[in-house]
Amino acid sequence: NAGVTQTPKFQVLKTGQSMTLQCAQDMNHNSMYWYRQDPGMGLRLIYYSASEGTTDKGEVPNGYNVSRLNKREFSLRLESAAPSQTSVYFCAASHSVLAGVAYEQYFGPGTRLTVT
Amino acid sequence: TQLLEQSPQFLSIQEGENLTVYCNSSSVFSSLQWYRQEPGEGPVLLVTVVTGGEVKKLKRLTFQFGDARKDSSLHITAAQPGDTGLYLCVFVDSNYQLIWGAGTKLIIKP
């Protein structure tokens, strides 16, 4: 079992370029998440998908779009990259989110993105 | 806005010392999790606490959930260099939102 995989691991973009970060999980979990992590700010939720076919905005969705292609795959797209989007991006998967119930989230290894 | 505050933000101690880090909220939550993140990797779950006053032990790590379910602490006994990492707490609020603390960066020096 690979768990949660992310590609690429590193990426450098120029301002205005676009790219898609890929995420796949082989644990058959319903919920998937995209986070960004900046120094001193912990994890901030960009988008999440509670189940196949649904996506919702998190805390910091501006400048991003997502696609839940199927149960396994959840991609994050930057249409026009900006230096403020320089960060480490993590994808995660878990059982379905219920109000007040915290299920274990399984994280990928991250994508380190630099926008110049 | 619900916030989850973690303290201290940064802690550097010698191997063998004890330490406690804290996670506090202005809101009551039904459950809370602690994760550890090592450099260059994603966070990994350490524990989930559910009941007010609950205490869980994981080897040298002791987790406590406050009676009022608004705070939690993580105590490490006889810290080792392998405990080095970023310790994050998180809970799911009633609106299905995941609320993460900013983390405590812990360095254990040999």
PDB file of C-alpha atoms in Angstrom:
ATOM      1  CA  ASN A   1       0.000   0.000   0.000  1.00  0.00           C
ATOM      2  CA  ALA A   2       1.396   3.358  -1.020  1.00  0.00           C
ATOM      3  CA  GLY A   3      -1.077   5.335   1.127  1.00  0.00           C
ATOM      4  CA  VAL A   4      -1.259   8.887  -0.213  1.00  0.00           C
ATOM      5  CA  THR A   5       1.027   9.843  -3.081  1.00  0.00           C
ATOM      6  CA  GLN A   6       1.690  13.301  -4.485  1.00  0.00           C
ATOM      7  CA  THR A   7       3.400  14.493  -7.645  1.00  0.00           C
ATOM      8  CA  PRO A   8       5.572  16.367  -8.243  1.00  0.00           C
ATOM      9  CA  LYS A   9       7.719  16.600  -5.105  1.00  0.00           C
ATOM     10  CA  PHE A  10       9.324  19.877  -6.147  1.00  0.00           C
ATOM     11  CA  GLN A  11       8.280  22.545  -8.626  1.00  0.00           C
ATOM     12  CA  VAL A  12       9.467  26.002  -9.573  1.00  0.00           C
ATOM     13  CA  LEU A  13       7.076  28.243 -11.500  1.00  0.00           C
ATOM     14  CA  LYS A  14       7.247  31.731 -12.856  1.00  0.00           C
ATOM     15  CA  THR A  15       4.540  34.209 -11.969  1.00  0.00           C
ATOM     16  CA  GLY A  16       1.524  33.661 -14.184  1.00  0.00           C
ATOM     17  CA  GLN A  17       2.276  30.058 -15.091  1.00  0.00           C
ATOM     18  CA  SER A  18      -0.246  27.344 -14.365  1.00  0.00           C
ATOM     19  CA  MET A  19       0.161  23.855 -13.022  1.00  0.00           C
ATOM     20  CA  THR A  20      -1.727  20.959 -11.476  1.00  0.00           C
ATOM     21  CA  LEU A  21      -0.669  19.097  -8.359  1.00  0.00           C
ATOM     22  CA  GLN A  22      -1.719  15.470  -8.381  1.00  0.00           C
ATOM     23  CA  CYS A  23      -2.803  13.381  -5.404  1.00  0.00           C
ATOM     24  CA  ALA A  24      -3.924   9.767  -5.226  1.00  0.00           C
ATOM     25  CA  GLN A  25      -4.855   7.459  -2.353  1.00  0.00           C
ATOM     26  CA  ASP A  26      -5.246   3.685  -2.269  1.00  0.00           C
ATOM     27  CA  MET A  27      -6.983   3.443   1.125  1.00  0.00           C
ATOM     28  CA  ASN A  28     -10.551   3.690  -0.185  1.00  0.00           C
ATOM     29  CA  HIS A  29     -11.248   6.778   1.948  1.00  0.00           C
ATOM     30  CA  ASN A  30     -14.148   9.025   1.069  1.00  0.00           C
ATOM     31  CA  SER A  31     -12.697  12.363   2.121  1.00  0.00           C
ATOM     32  CA  MET A  32      -9.671  14.115   0.663  1.00  0.00           C
ATOM     33  CA  TYR A  33      -8.038  17.441   1.446  1.00  0.00           C
ATOM     34  CA  TRP A  34      -5.558  19.956   0.126  1.00  0.00           C
ATOM     35  CA  TYR A  35      -3.525  22.036   2.579  1.00  0.00           C
ATOM     36  CA  ARG A  36      -0.767  24.559   2.346  1.00  0.00           C
ATOM     37  CA  GLN A  37       1.846  24.947   5.041  1.00  0.00           C
ATOM     38  CA  ASP A  38       3.831  28.126   5.549  1.00  0.00           C
ATOM     39  CA  PRO A  39       6.445  28.733   8.240  1.00  0.00           C
ATOM     40  CA  GLY A  40       4.860  29.526  11.594  1.00  0.00           C
ATOM     41  CA  MET A  41       1.313  29.072  10.311  1.00  0.00           C
ATOM     42  CA  GLY A  42       0.645  25.368  10.621  1.00  0.00           C
ATOM     43  CA  LEU A  43      -1.694  23.839   8.060  1.00  0.00           C
ATOM     44  CA  ARG A  44      -4.347  25.840   6.247  1.00  0.00           C
ATOM     45  CA  LEU A  45      -7.114  24.060   4.404  1.00  0.00           C
ATOM     46  CA  ILE A  46      -7.469  25.097   0.747  1.00  0.00           C
ATOM     47  CA  TYR A  47     -10.228  22.767  -0.453  1.00  0.00           C
ATOM     48  CA  TYR A  48     -11.665  19.478   0.618  1.00  0.00           C
ATOM     49  CA  SER A  49     -13.844  16.787  -0.866  1.00  0.00           C
ATOM     50  CA  ALA A  50     -16.116  14.993   1.585  1.00  0.00           C
ATOM     51  CA  SER A  51     -16.953  12.352  -0.996  1.00  0.00           C
ATOM     52  CA  GLU A  52     -16.572  11.592  -4.685  1.00  0.00           C
ATOM     53  CA  GLY A  53     -18.309  14.226  -6.744  1.00  0.00           C
ATOM     54  CA  THR A  54     -18.292  16.967  -4.104  1.00  0.00           C
ATOM     55  CA  THR A  55     -15.809  19.706  -3.295  1.00  0.00           C
ATOM     56  CA  ASP A  56     -15.923  22.581  -0.823  1.00  0.00           C
ATOM     57  CA  LYS A  57     -13.819  25.603  -0.040  1.00  0.00           C
ATOM     58  CA  GLY A  58     -11.617  25.675   2.982  1.00  0.00           C
ATOM     59  CA  GLU A  59      -9.941  28.582   4.708  1.00  0.00           C
ATOM     60  CA  VAL A  60      -7.772  29.833   1.807  1.00  0.00           C
ATOM     61  CA  PRO A  61      -9.332  28.825  -1.580  1.00  0.00           C
ATOM     62  CA  ASN A  62      -8.552  31.958  -3.600  1.00  0.00           C
ATOM     63  CA  GLY A  63      -6.254  31.299  -6.556  1.00  0.00           C
ATOM     64  CA  TYR A  64      -6.907  27.545  -6.572  1.00  0.00           C
ATOM     65  CA  ASN A  65      -9.286  25.074  -8.147  1.00  0.00           C
ATOM     66  CA  VAL A  66      -9.759  21.392  -7.445  1.00  0.00           C
ATOM     67  CA  SER A  67     -11.114  18.324  -9.165  1.00  0.00           C
ATOM     68  CA  ARG A  68     -12.190  15.097  -7.500  1.00  0.00           C
ATOM     69  CA  LEU A  69     -11.647  12.936 -10.532  1.00  0.00           C
ATOM     70  CA  ASN A  70     -12.782   9.727  -8.837  1.00  0.00           C
ATOM     71  CA  LYS A  71     -12.613   8.251  -5.358  1.00  0.00           C
ATOM     72  CA  ARG A  72      -8.830   7.834  -5.581  1.00  0.00           C
ATOM     73  CA  GLU A  73      -7.709  11.110  -7.108  1.00  0.00           C
ATOM     74  CA  PHE A  74      -7.974  14.742  -6.025  1.00  0.00           C
ATOM     75  CA  SER A  75      -6.032  17.363  -7.964  1.00  0.00           C
ATOM     76  CA  LEU A  76      -5.216  20.982  -7.151  1.00  0.00           C
ATOM     77  CA  ARG A  77      -4.757  23.534  -9.930  1.00  0.00           C
ATOM     78  CA  LEU A  78      -3.077  26.914  -9.853  1.00  0.00           C
ATOM     79  CA  GLU A  79      -4.347  28.815 -12.885  1.00  0.00           C
ATOM     80  CA  SER A  80      -2.002  31.786 -12.613  1.00  0.00           C
ATOM     81  CA  ALA A  81       0.688  31.290 -10.021  1.00  0.00           C
ATOM     82  CA  ALA A  82       1.716  34.151  -7.729  1.00  0.00           C
ATOM     83  CA  PRO A  83       4.710  34.454  -5.379  1.00  0.00           C
ATOM     84  CA  SER A  84       2.262  34.371  -2.441  1.00  0.00           C
ATOM     85  CA  GLN A  85       1.507  30.775  -3.406  1.00  0.00           C
ATOM     86  CA  THR A  86       5.054  29.692  -2.630  1.00  0.00           C
ATOM     87  CA  SER A  87       4.481  27.037  -0.002  1.00  0.00           C
ATOM     88  CA  VAL A  88       4.514  23.346   0.792  1.00  0.00           C
ATOM     89  CA  TYR A  89       1.311  21.648  -0.326  1.00  0.00           C
ATOM     90  CA  PHE A  90      -0.035  18.542   1.372  1.00  0.00           C
ATOM     91  CA  CYS A  91      -2.781  16.226   0.281  1.00  0.00           C
ATOM     92  CA  ALA A  92      -4.555  14.073   2.861  1.00  0.00           C
ATOM     93  CA  ALA A  93      -7.270  11.419   2.985  1.00  0.00           C
ATOM     94  CA  SER A  94      -9.577  10.211   5.754  1.00  0.00           C
ATOM     95  CA  HIS A  95     -12.864   8.551   6.446  1.00  0.00           C
ATOM     96  CA  SER A  96     -15.897  10.775   5.936  1.00  0.00           C
ATOM     97  CA  VAL A  97     -15.914  13.958   7.975  1.00  0.00           C
ATOM     98  CA  LEU A  98     -18.696  14.187  10.528  1.00  0.00           C
ATOM     99  CA  ALA A  99     -19.483  17.170  12.670  1.00  0.00           C
ATOM    100  CA  GLY A 100     -17.302  17.088  15.748  1.00  0.00           C
ATOM    101  CA  VAL A 101     -15.706  13.759  14.893  1.00  0.00           C
ATOM    102  CA  ALA A 102     -12.019  13.743  14.084  1.00  0.00           C
ATOM    103  CA  TYR A 103     -10.928  10.804  11.963  1.00  0.00           C
ATOM    104  CA  GLU A 104      -7.286  10.102  11.291  1.00  0.00           C
ATOM    105  CA  GLN A 105      -5.940  11.932   8.287  1.00  0.00           C
ATOM    106  CA  TYR A 106      -3.246  10.275   6.201  1.00  0.00           C
ATOM    107  CA  PHE A 107      -0.906  12.723   4.547  1.00  0.00           C
ATOM    108  CA  GLY A 108       1.177  12.564   1.428  1.00  0.00           C
ATOM    109  CA  PRO A 109       4.852  13.604   1.436  1.00  0.00           C
ATOM    110  CA  GLY A 110       4.127  17.106   0.147  1.00  0.00           C
ATOM    111  CA  THR A 111       4.952  19.222  -2.890  1.00  0.00           C
ATOM    112  CA  ARG A 112       7.411  22.066  -2.412  1.00  0.00           C
ATOM    113  CA  LEU A 113       6.368  24.858  -4.748  1.00  0.00           C
ATOM    114  CA  THR A 114       8.328  28.023  -5.420  1.00  0.00           C
ATOM    115  CA  VAL A 115       6.863  30.818  -7.507  1.00  0.00           C
ATOM    116  CA  THR A 116       9.362  33.422  -8.699  1.00  0.00           C
TER     117      THR A 116
ATOM    118  CA  THR B   1     -13.673  32.812  14.220  1.00  0.00           C
ATOM    119  CA  GLN B   2     -12.595  29.726  16.066  1.00  0.00           C
ATOM    120  CA  LEU B   3      -8.943  29.562  16.901  1.00  0.00           C
ATOM    121  CA  LEU B   4      -6.741  26.831  18.209  1.00  0.00           C
ATOM    122  CA  GLU B   5      -3.704  28.286  19.934  1.00  0.00           C
ATOM    123  CA  GLN B   6      -0.607  26.270  20.615  1.00  0.00           C
ATOM    124  CA  SER B   7       2.134  27.169  23.047  1.00  0.00           C
ATOM    125  CA  PRO B   8       4.985  27.523  23.120  1.00  0.00           C
ATOM    126  CA  GLN B   9       5.627  28.150  19.447  1.00  0.00           C
ATOM    127  CA  PHE B  10       9.185  26.913  19.777  1.00  0.00           C
ATOM    128  CA  LEU B  11      10.973  24.805  22.389  1.00  0.00           C
ATOM    129  CA  SER B  12      14.566  23.602  22.438  1.00  0.00           C
ATOM    130  CA  ILE B  13      15.713  21.393  25.318  1.00  0.00           C
ATOM    131  CA  GLN B  14      18.374  18.856  26.185  1.00  0.00           C
ATOM    132  CA  GLU B  15      17.886  15.133  25.878  1.00  0.00           C
ATOM    133  CA  GLY B  16      16.479  13.651  29.085  1.00  0.00           C
ATOM    134  CA  GLU B  17      14.444  16.688  30.123  1.00  0.00           C
ATOM    135  CA  ASN B  18      10.671  16.737  30.493  1.00  0.00           C
ATOM    136  CA  LEU B  19       8.383  19.143  28.665  1.00  0.00           C
ATOM    137  CA  THR B  20       4.739  20.074  28.195  1.00  0.00           C
ATOM    138  CA  VAL B  21       3.106  21.754  25.210  1.00  0.00           C
ATOM    139  CA  TYR B  22      -0.420  23.129  25.119  1.00  0.00           C
ATOM    140  CA  CYS B  23      -3.372  23.483  22.783  1.00  0.00           C
ATOM    141  CA  ASN B  24      -6.153  25.912  23.748  1.00  0.00           C
ATOM    142  CA  SER B  25      -9.399  27.006  22.167  1.00  0.00           C
ATOM    143  CA  SER B  26     -12.180  29.464  22.912  1.00  0.00           C
ATOM    144  CA  SER B  27     -14.656  26.824  21.753  1.00  0.00           C
ATOM    145  CA  VAL B  28     -15.698  23.497  23.181  1.00  0.00           C
ATOM    146  CA  PHE B  29     -14.904  20.590  20.911  1.00  0.00           C
ATOM    147  CA  SER B  30     -15.997  16.995  21.011  1.00  0.00           C
ATOM    148  CA  SER B  31     -12.646  15.510  20.042  1.00  0.00           C
ATOM    149  CA  LEU B  32      -9.114  16.620  19.381  1.00  0.00           C
ATOM    150  CA  GLN B  33      -6.112  15.073  17.707  1.00  0.00           C
ATOM    151  CA  TRP B  34      -2.365  15.489  18.067  1.00  0.00           C
ATOM    152  CA  TYR B  35      -0.058  14.975  15.088  1.00  0.00           C
ATOM    153  CA  ARG B  36       3.728  15.004  14.798  1.00  0.00           C
ATOM    154  CA  GLN B  37       5.445  16.201  11.646  1.00  0.00           C
ATOM    155  CA  GLU B  38       9.081  15.470  10.984  1.00  0.00           C
ATOM    156  CA  PRO B  39      11.092  17.680   8.615  1.00  0.00           C
ATOM    157  CA  GLY B  40      10.282  17.010   4.959  1.00  0.00           C
ATOM    158  CA  GLU B  41       7.313  14.780   5.708  1.00  0.00           C
ATOM    159  CA  GLY B  42       3.573  15.018   6.233  1.00  0.00           C
ATOM    160  CA  PRO B  43       2.008  14.945   9.721  1.00  0.00           C
ATOM    161  CA  VAL B  44       1.342  11.596  11.376  1.00  0.00           C
ATOM    162  CA  LEU B  45      -1.406  11.013  13.930  1.00  0.00           C
ATOM    163  CA  LEU B  46      -0.281  10.407  17.509  1.00  0.00           C
ATOM    164  CA  VAL B  47      -3.579  10.278  19.389  1.00  0.00           C
ATOM    165  CA  THR B  48      -7.259  11.228  19.407  1.00  0.00           C
ATOM    166  CA  VAL B  49      -8.835  12.354  22.695  1.00  0.00           C
ATOM    167  CA  VAL B  50     -12.575  12.376  23.044  1.00  0.00           C
ATOM    168  CA  THR B  51     -13.778  12.540  26.646  1.00  0.00           C
ATOM    169  CA  GLY B  52     -13.315  15.546  28.942  1.00  0.00           C
ATOM    170  CA  GLY B  53     -10.592  14.745  31.491  1.00  0.00           C
ATOM    171  CA  GLU B  54      -9.319  11.864  29.389  1.00  0.00           C
ATOM    172  CA  VAL B  55      -5.661  10.927  29.702  1.00  0.00           C
ATOM    173  CA  LYS B  56      -3.902   8.772  27.120  1.00  0.00           C
ATOM    174  CA  LYS B  57      -0.356   7.472  27.221  1.00  0.00           C
ATOM    175  CA  LEU B  58       1.831   6.547  24.304  1.00  0.00           C
ATOM    176  CA  LYS B  59       5.154   5.329  25.704  1.00  0.00           C
ATOM    177  CA  ARG B  60       6.806   8.504  27.073  1.00  0.00           C
ATOM    178  CA  LEU B  61       4.047  10.788  25.745  1.00  0.00           C
ATOM    179  CA  THR B  62       1.042  11.655  27.910  1.00  0.00           C
ATOM    180  CA  PHE B  63      -1.941  13.445  26.382  1.00  0.00           C
ATOM    181  CA  GLN B  64      -4.638  15.104  28.447  1.00  0.00           C
ATOM    182  CA  PHE B  65      -7.983  16.544  27.396  1.00  0.00           C
ATOM    183  CA  GLY B  66      -9.251  19.299  29.665  1.00  0.00           C
ATOM    184  CA  ASP B  67     -12.378  18.767  31.729  1.00  0.00           C
ATOM    185  CA  ALA B  68     -14.125  21.595  29.890  1.00  0.00           C
ATOM    186  CA  ARG B  69     -12.986  20.177  26.528  1.00  0.00           C
ATOM    187  CA  LYS B  70     -11.451  23.475  25.467  1.00  0.00           C
ATOM    188  CA  ASP B  71      -7.813  22.600  25.979  1.00  0.00           C
ATOM    189  CA  SER B  72      -5.326  19.773  25.750  1.00  0.00           C
ATOM    190  CA  SER B  73      -1.741  19.154  26.739  1.00  0.00           C
ATOM    191  CA  LEU B  74       1.059  16.883  25.622  1.00  0.00           C
ATOM    192  CA  HIS B  75       3.720  15.941  28.155  1.00  0.00           C
ATOM    193  CA  ILE B  76       6.936  14.199  27.119  1.00  0.00           C
ATOM    194  CA  THR B  77       9.031  12.470  29.745  1.00  0.00           C
ATOM    195  CA  ALA B  78      12.778  12.070  29.256  1.00  0.00           C
ATOM    196  CA  ALA B  79      12.780  13.612  25.788  1.00  0.00           C
ATOM    197  CA  GLN B  80      14.916  11.988  23.109  1.00  0.00           C
ATOM    198  CA  PRO B  81      16.286  13.393  19.833  1.00  0.00           C
ATOM    199  CA  GLY B  82      13.746  11.230  17.998  1.00  0.00           C
ATOM    200  CA  ASP B  83      10.981  13.355  19.543  1.00  0.00           C
ATOM    201  CA  THR B  84      12.146  16.329  17.473  1.00  0.00           C
ATOM    202  CA  GLY B  85       9.425  17.630  15.201  1.00  0.00           C
ATOM    203  CA  LEU B  86       6.439  19.921  14.806  1.00  0.00           C
ATOM    204  CA  TYR B  87       3.539  19.000  17.094  1.00  0.00           C
ATOM    205  CA  LEU B  88       0.122  19.981  15.737  1.00  0.00           C
ATOM    206  CA  CYS B  89      -3.328  19.801  17.293  1.00  0.00           C
ATOM    207  CA  VAL B  90      -6.582  19.791  15.310  1.00  0.00           C
ATOM    208  CA  PHE B  91     -10.315  19.364  15.813  1.00  0.00           C
ATOM    209  CA  VAL B  92     -13.420  19.174  13.647  1.00  0.00           C
ATOM    210  CA  ASP B  93     -16.013  21.785  14.494  1.00  0.00           C
ATOM    211  CA  SER B  94     -19.772  21.481  14.197  1.00  0.00           C
ATOM    212  CA  ASN B  95     -19.621  22.940  10.666  1.00  0.00           C
ATOM    213  CA  TYR B  96     -17.341  20.127   9.474  1.00  0.00           C
ATOM    214  CA  GLN B  97     -14.406  22.542   9.381  1.00  0.00           C
ATOM    215  CA  LEU B  98     -10.995  21.296  10.406  1.00  0.00           C
ATOM    216  CA  ILE B  99      -9.365  23.729  12.798  1.00  0.00           C
ATOM    217  CA  TRP B 100      -5.570  23.356  13.038  1.00  0.00           C
ATOM    218  CA  GLY B 101      -3.209  24.983  15.486  1.00  0.00           C
ATOM    219  CA  ALA B 102       0.001  26.571  14.175  1.00  0.00           C
ATOM    220  CA  GLY B 103       2.104  23.973  15.984  1.00  0.00           C
ATOM    221  CA  THR B 104       4.915  23.758  18.495  1.00  0.00           C
ATOM    222  CA  LYS B 105       8.343  23.229  16.968  1.00  0.00           C
ATOM    223  CA  LEU B 106      10.299  20.980  19.323  1.00  0.00           C
ATOM    224  CA  ILE B 107      14.046  20.378  19.131  1.00  0.00           C
ATOM    225  CA  ILE B 108      15.723  17.862  21.419  1.00  0.00           C
ATOM    226  CA  LYS B 109      19.469  18.304  21.573  1.00  0.00           C
ATOM    227  CA  PRO B 110      21.674  15.260  22.226  1.00  0.00           C
TER     228      PRO B 110
END
